[in-house]
Every structure is written in C-alpha cells, then in structure tokens.
Short mmCIF file of C-alpha atoms in Angstrom, two decimals:
data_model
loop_
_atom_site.label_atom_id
_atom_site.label_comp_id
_atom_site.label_asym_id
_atom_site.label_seq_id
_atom_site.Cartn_x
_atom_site.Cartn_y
_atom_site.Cartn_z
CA UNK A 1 67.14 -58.57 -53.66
CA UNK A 2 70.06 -57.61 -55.95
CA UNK A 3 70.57 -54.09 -56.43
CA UNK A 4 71.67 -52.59 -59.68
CA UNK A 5 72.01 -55.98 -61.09
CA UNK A 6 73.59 -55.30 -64.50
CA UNK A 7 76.43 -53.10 -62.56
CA UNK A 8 79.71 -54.35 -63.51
CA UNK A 9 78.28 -57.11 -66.29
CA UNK A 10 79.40 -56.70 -70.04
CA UNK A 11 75.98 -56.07 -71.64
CA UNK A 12 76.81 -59.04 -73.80
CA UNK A 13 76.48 -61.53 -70.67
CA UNK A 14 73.15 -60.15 -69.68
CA UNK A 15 71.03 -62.56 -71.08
CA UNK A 16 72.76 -65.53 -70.01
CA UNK A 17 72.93 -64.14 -65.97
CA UNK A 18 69.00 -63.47 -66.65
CA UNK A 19 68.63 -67.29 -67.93
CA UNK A 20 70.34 -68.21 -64.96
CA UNK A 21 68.58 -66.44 -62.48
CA UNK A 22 65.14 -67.05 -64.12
CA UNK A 23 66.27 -70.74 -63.90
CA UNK A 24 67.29 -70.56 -60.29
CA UNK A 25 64.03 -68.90 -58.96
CA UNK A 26 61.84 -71.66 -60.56
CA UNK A 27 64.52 -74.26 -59.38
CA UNK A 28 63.87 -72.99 -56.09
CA UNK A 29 60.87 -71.43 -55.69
CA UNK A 30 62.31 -67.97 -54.57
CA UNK A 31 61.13 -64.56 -55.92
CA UNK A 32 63.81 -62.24 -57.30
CA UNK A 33 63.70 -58.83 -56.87
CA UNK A 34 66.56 -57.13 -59.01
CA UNK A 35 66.97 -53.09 -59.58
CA UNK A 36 68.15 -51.29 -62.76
CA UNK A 37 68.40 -48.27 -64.70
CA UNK A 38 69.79 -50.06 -67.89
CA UNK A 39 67.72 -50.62 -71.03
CA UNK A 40 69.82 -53.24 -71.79
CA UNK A 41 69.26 -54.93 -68.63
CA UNK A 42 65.53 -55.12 -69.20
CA UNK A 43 65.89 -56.56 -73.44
CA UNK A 44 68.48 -59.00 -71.88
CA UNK A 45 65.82 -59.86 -69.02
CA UNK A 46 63.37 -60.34 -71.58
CA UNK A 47 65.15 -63.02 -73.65
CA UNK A 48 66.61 -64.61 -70.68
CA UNK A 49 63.50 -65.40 -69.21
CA UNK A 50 61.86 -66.80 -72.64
CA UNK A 51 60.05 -69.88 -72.06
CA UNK A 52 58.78 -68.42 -68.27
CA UNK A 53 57.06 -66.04 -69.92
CA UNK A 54 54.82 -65.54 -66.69
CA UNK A 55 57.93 -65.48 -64.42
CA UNK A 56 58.71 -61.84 -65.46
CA UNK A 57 57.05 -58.26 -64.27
CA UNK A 58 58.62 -54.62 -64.50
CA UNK A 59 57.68 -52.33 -61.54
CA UNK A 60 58.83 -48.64 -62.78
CA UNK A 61 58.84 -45.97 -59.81
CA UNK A 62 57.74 -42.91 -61.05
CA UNK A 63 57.50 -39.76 -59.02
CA UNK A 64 54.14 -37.64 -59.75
CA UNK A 65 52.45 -35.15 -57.45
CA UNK A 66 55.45 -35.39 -54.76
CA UNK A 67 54.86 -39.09 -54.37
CA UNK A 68 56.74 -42.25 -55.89
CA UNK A 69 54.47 -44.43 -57.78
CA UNK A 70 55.02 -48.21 -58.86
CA UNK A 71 53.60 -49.26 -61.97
CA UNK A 72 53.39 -52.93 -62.62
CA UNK A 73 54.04 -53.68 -66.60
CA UNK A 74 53.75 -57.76 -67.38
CA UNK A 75 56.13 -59.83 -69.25
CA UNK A 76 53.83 -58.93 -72.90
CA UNK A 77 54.35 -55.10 -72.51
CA UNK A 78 57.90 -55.40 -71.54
CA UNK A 79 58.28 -57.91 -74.73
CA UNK A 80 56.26 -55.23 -76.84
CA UNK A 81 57.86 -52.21 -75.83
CA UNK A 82 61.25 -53.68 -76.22
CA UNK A 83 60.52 -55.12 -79.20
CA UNK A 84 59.99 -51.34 -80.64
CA UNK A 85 62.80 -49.85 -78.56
CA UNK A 86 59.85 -48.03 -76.50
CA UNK A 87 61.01 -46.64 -73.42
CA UNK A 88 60.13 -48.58 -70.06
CA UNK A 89 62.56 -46.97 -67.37
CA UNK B 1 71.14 -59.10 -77.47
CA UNK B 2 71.17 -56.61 -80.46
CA UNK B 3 74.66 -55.20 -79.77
CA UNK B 4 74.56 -51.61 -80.72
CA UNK B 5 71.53 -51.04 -80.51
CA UNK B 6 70.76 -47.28 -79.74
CA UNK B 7 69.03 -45.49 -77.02
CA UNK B 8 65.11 -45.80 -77.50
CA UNK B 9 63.24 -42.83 -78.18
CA UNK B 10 62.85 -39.77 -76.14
CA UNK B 11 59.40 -38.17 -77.02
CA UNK B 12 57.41 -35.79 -75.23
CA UNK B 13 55.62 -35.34 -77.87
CA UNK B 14 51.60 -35.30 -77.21
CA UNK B 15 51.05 -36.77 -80.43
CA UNK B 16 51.79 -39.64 -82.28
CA UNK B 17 50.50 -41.46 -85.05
CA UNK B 18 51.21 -44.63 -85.48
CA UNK B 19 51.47 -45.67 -89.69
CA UNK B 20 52.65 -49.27 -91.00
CA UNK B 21 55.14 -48.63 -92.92
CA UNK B 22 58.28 -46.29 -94.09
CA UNK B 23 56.33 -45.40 -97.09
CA UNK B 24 53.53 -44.50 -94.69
CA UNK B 25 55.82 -42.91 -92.11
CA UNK B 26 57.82 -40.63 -94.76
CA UNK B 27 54.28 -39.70 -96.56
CA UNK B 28 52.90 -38.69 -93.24
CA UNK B 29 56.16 -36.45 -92.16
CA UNK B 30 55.72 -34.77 -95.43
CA UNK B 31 52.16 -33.97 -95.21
CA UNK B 32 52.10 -33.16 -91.23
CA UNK B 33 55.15 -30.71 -92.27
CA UNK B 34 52.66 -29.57 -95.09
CA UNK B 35 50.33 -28.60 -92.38
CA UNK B 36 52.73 -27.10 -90.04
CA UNK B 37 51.92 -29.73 -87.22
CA UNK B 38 55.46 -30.50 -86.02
CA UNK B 39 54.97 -31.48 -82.53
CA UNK B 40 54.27 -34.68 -83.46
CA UNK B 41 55.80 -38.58 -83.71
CA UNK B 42 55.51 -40.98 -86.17
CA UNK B 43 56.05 -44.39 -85.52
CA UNK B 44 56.07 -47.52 -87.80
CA UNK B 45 54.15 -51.00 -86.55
CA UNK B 46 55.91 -52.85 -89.17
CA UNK B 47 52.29 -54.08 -90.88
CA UNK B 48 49.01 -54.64 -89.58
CA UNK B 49 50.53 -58.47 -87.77
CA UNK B 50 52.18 -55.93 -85.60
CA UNK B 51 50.00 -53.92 -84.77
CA UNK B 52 48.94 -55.38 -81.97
CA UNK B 53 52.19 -55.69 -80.43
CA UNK B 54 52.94 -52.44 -80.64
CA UNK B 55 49.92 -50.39 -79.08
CA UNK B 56 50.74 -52.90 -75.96
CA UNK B 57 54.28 -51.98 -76.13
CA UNK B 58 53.35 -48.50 -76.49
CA UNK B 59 50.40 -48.40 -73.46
CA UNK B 60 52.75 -49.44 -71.34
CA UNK B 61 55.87 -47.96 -72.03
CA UNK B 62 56.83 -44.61 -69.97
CA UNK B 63 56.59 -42.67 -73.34
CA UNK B 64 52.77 -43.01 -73.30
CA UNK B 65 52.47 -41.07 -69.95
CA UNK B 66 53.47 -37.80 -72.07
CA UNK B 67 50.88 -39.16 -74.90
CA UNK B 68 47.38 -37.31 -74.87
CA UNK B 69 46.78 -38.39 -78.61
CA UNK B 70 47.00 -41.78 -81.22
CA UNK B 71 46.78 -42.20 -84.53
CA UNK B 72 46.56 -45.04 -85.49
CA UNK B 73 46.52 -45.54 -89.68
CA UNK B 74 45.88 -48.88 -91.53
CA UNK B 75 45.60 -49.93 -94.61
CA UNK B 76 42.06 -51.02 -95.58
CA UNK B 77 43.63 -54.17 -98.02
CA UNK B 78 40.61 -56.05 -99.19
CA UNK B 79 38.62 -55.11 -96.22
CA UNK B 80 38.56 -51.60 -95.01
CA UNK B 81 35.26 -52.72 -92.47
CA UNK B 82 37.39 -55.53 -91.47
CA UNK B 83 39.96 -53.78 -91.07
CA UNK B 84 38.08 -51.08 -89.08
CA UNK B 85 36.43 -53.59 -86.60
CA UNK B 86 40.13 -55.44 -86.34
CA UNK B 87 41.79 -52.37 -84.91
CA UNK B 88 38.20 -51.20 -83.18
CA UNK B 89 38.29 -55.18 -81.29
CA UNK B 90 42.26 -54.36 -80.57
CA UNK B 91 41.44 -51.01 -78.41
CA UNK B 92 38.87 -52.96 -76.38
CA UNK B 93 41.21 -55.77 -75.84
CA UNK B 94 43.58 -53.07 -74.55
CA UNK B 95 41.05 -50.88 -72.62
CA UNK B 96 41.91 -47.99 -74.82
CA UNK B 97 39.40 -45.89 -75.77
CA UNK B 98 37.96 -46.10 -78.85
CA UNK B 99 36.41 -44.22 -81.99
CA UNK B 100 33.29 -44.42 -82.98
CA UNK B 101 34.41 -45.30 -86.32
CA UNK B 102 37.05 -44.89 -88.82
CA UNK B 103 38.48 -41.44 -89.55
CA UNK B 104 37.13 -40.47 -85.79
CA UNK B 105 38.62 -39.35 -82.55
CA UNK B 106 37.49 -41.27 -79.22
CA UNK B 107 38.35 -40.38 -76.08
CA UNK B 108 38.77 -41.65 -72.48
CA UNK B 109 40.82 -42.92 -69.03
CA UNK B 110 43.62 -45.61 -69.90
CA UNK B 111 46.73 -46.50 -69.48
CA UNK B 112 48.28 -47.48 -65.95
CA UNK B 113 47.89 -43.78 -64.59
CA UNK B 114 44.14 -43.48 -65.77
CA UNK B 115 44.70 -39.84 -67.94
CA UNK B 116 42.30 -38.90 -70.58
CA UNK B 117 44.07 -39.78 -74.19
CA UNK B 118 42.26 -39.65 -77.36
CA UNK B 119 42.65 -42.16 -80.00
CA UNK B 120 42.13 -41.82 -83.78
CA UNK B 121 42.24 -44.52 -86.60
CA UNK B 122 42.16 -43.74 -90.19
CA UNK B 123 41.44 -46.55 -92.30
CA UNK B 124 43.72 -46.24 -95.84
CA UNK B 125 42.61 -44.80 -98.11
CA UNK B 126 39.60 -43.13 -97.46
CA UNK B 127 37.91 -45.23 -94.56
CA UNK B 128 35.52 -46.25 -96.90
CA UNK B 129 37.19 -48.04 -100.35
CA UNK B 130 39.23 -51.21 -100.43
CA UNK B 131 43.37 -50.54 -100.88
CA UNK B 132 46.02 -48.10 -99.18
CA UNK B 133 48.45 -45.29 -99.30
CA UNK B 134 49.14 -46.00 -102.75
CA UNK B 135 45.37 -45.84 -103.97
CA UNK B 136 45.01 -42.58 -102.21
CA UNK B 137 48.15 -41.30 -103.92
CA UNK B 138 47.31 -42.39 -107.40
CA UNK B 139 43.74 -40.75 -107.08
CA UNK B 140 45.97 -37.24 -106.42
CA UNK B 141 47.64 -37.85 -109.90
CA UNK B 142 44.36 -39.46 -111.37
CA UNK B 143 44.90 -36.51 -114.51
CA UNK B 144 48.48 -36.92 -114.79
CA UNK B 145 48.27 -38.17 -119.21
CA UNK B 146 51.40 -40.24 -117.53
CA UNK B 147 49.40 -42.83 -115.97
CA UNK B 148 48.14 -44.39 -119.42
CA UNK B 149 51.95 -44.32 -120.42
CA UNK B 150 52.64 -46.07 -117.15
CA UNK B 151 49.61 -48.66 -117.48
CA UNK B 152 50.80 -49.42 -121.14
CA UNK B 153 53.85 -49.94 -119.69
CA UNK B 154 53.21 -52.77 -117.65
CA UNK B 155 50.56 -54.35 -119.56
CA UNK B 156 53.74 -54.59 -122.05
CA UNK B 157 55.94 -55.89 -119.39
CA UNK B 158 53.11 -58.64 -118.29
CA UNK B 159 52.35 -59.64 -121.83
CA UNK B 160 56.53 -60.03 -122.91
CA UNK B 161 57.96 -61.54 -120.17
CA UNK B 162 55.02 -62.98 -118.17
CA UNK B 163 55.89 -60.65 -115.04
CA UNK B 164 52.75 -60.20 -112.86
CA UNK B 165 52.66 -58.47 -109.88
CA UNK B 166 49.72 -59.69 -107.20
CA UNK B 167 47.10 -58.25 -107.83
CA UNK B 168 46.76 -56.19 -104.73
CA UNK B 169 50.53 -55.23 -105.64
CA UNK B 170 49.12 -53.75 -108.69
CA UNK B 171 48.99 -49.89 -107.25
CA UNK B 172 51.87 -49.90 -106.12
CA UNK B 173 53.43 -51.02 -109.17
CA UNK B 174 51.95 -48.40 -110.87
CA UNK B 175 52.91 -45.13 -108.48
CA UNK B 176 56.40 -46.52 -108.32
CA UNK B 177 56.33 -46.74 -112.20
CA UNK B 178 54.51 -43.23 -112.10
CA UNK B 179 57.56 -41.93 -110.02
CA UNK B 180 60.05 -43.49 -112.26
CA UNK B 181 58.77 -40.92 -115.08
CA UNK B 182 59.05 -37.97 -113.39
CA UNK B 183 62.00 -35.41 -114.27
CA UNK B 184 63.73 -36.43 -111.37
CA UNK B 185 62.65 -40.41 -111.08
CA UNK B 186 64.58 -40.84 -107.82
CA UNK B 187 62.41 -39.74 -105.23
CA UNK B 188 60.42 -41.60 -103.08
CA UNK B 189 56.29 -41.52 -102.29
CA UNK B 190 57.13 -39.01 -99.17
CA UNK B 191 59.73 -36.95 -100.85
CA UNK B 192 57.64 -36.75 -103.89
CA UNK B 193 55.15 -35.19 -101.50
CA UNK B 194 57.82 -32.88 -100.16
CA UNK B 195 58.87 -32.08 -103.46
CA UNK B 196 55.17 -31.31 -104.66
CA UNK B 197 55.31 -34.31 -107.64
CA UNK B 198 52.25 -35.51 -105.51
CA UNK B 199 50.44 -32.53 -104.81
CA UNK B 200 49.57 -32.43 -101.36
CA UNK B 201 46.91 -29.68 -101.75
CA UNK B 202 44.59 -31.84 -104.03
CA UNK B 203 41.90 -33.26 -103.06
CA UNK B 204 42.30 -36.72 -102.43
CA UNK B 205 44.45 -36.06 -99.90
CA UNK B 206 41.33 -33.93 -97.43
CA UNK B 207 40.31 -36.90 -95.58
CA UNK B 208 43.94 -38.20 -94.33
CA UNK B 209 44.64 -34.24 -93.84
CA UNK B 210 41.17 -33.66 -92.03
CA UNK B 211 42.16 -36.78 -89.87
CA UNK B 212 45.67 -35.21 -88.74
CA UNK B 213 44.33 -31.66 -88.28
CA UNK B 214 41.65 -33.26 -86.34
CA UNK B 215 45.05 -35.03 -83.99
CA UNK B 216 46.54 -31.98 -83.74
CA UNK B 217 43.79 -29.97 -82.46
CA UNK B 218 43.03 -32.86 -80.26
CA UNK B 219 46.87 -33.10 -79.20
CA UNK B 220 46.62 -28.47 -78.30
CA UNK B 221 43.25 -28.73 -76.45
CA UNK B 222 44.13 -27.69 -72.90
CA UNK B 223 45.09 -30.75 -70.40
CA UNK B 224 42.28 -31.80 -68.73
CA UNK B 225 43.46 -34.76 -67.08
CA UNK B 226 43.11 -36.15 -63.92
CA UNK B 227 44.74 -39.18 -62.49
#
C-alpha cells in the first residue's frame, strides 16, 4: 500500500516510478495498491504501465447517499478518459 | 507526460453533445446559442476512428455521473446507414442505451452507478443523405447567385493547374470558397453562423435544430433517476 504516491515526485518522474513499480509487481507477483488525488499521477500511471495493459484498474471513492462508493474503471477507460483530459478523480 | 497540460474539464453540465470536429464543435455553439440552450457541453472526438475511444473515456469518467443526456453527431461520409448502425453497434458494445434510429433519443440504466441517461445520435447531414456539416450548410445557401461564381471558380482552378480536391473534399472546398466571398471573407463555418452569413433560421438547418431542442428538453425533464 503506498499512500499518496505522487507526494513529493516532480510530475516529470511519474511515469518512470509507474514503469518501475508496474515492473516490480509482475517481477514479483505482488499487488500494488497506491492512493492519489493527482491527475497527473493517473496519465503518468497510464503510460508507465503500457505494455501490462491488464495490470492496471482505477477504484474512485465516491460518496453518494451518506455512503462511500468504489467504482472500479479498467485500464481502457482510464486510457480513454485520459486520452480526452476527462475527469477520473 | 504532456507537461503543461491543463486541468481537465469541470462540467456539470446535463448535456453534452459530442461532434467530430472544431468545425462541428464551433457550428454547434453557434446554433445551441441560437436556440438559447446554454447549459450545455460540446466536446470534439477528433473523427469518427475516435469515437469509440471517447464514449468509453467518457462512460467512465466522473464527469458522466452529472450527464443525464448525449449527443452524439457523425458525419454520414459515403454511408449515413453505415454510419448509423456503426455508432448504433458502439452503444451496445458499451451497454449504453440506444436510439431507435438516427436523429432519435433512447433512453435507459448505464454507466457504473446504473442512472437513467438518454442518448441521441444525429447522423450529418440529415440522417438520411450521404455527406456532412458542410452539405447541410451549403443546402442553407443553396440560392446564394455566389455559389455558381464559386463552382466556376474551381472548375477554373482544376482545369489550369490540375488541382483536384477528393472528391468527398469537394463540399468543403466549395463553403470555404463560398466564405472566402463574403464581405468579410475571414470568418469561419461557426462564426459565419454567429454572424448570420449562414442563416441559421433556414430551413436546412430544422433537423440538426429539432435534434438539439429535442437534447435539451431531454437534458430539463425532471430527474427521475434511481441508482
């Protein structure tokens, strides 16, 4: 679990810490769960994890009705929406 | 990474239609202004090879849980039933509901929190003939004398210099040239709209301006939805 992963990071090294984690987690067959609230930590996530396409999900928490909800989006939607600066957080 | 690159979009808008295009997008801003329907967004798919891309995109981005209405407006090229049954095939790949047919509203449960949304398409330019938002311009200027000058014109500039546009290029070689001869030749297809060179009150333009009343009315009916 690494919380508020992009805290601290240049946005311009985003990509590269995403390739390296994606990279790792195969490596080692370990599941990463990472937090954000940064746009630019979800494009960077997307083009570091190119190539494990199905290595990537988005869970956004959304409160509605008084209760927080998790929606799961797959790598394609985050690709798509990102790809036409649609909003995901 | 794209460095710069700015915030995305903030809508809670209830509306958006979706257009290929920035010809298409600044048209349709000048003709929803036309009709008053300003709660509204208008985004461009960046042609039909996009398309599909970017009604994922949009289904599951958080922007679509404000969205209660779709636009979605194609050319028809070649093959406005093609066209029709390619967009028609995309919402069922999707699960989003669907229209009956082009230049109609369907409605039903989708998305990721399972809230009624309607979705229109509009097939350019009149869901039924061949071509796009250029054809439906140039049949709202179908009087204007200027259009023989403008067709002389370019037969002239095929037969001197051997210049051929494609010949599904060929409207739009001919509005732009029709543009180029107005008093003031520097405005664009949507600002020529704005500007009332392209009169948005004649007739051609009813079915695209049925199609977004039809939105908008969709877009104000009372929120019925349930999770």
């Amino acid at each position: 679990m690494i919380d508020e992963i992009d805290a601290g990071l240049h946005f311009s090294v985003l990509p590269e810490v995403w390739r390296i984690i994606v990279a790792a987690s195969v490596e080692y067959s370990v599941q990463i769960f990472a937090t954000t609230h940064s746009y630019e930590c979800i494009d960077a996530a997307v083009k570091g994890s190119a190539g494990n396409d199905d290595k990537l999900a988005l869970f956004r928490l959304t409160r509605r009705d008084g209760d927080i909800r998790a929606t799961r989006v797959e790598h394609e939607g985050i690709r798509s929406a990102v790809d036409f600066a649609l909003e995901l957080r | 990474m794209t460095v710069g690159r700015p915030a995305p979009p903030q809508s809670a808008s209830q509306l958006i239609v979706a257009c290929e295009g920035i010809d298409d997008q600044e048209f349709l801003r000048r003709m929803l202004d036309h009709l008053r329907i300003s709660e509204r967004r208008i985004d461009q798919y960046r042609g039909k090879a996009q398309l599909p891309t970017y009604l994922r995109g949009l289904r599951d981005s958080t922007d679509f849980e404000t969205i209660r209405v779709v636009g979605v407006i194609r050319d028809g090229d070649d093959s406005p039933g093609g066209a029709w049954q390619s967009v028609r095939d995309l919402l069922q790949r999707l699960d989003l509901p669907c229209p009956t047919g082009p230049g109609t509203i369907g409605t039903g449960r989708c998305g990721v929190d399972g809230i009624t949304r309607s979705i229109g398409v509009f097939i350019m330019p009149d869901n039924n003939s061949p071509g796009a938002l250029e054809d439906l311009c140039l049949r709202a200027v179908a009087d204007s004398a200027s259009l023989t000058c403008v067709d002389e014109f370019l037969a002239c500039v095929a037969a001197r210099t051997n210049v051929t546009c494609r010949q599904q290029d060929v409207p739009k070689a001919r509005l732009n040239a029709w543009l180029a001869s107005r008093a003031d030749p520097t405005l664009r297809l949507g600002q020529a709209v704005a500007a009332r060179q392209l009169p948005p009150d004649s007739p051609a333009f009813d079915p695209i301006k049925d199609f977004l009343r039809a939105l908008a009315v969709a877009a104000s009916e009372p929120d019925t939805h349930t999770a």
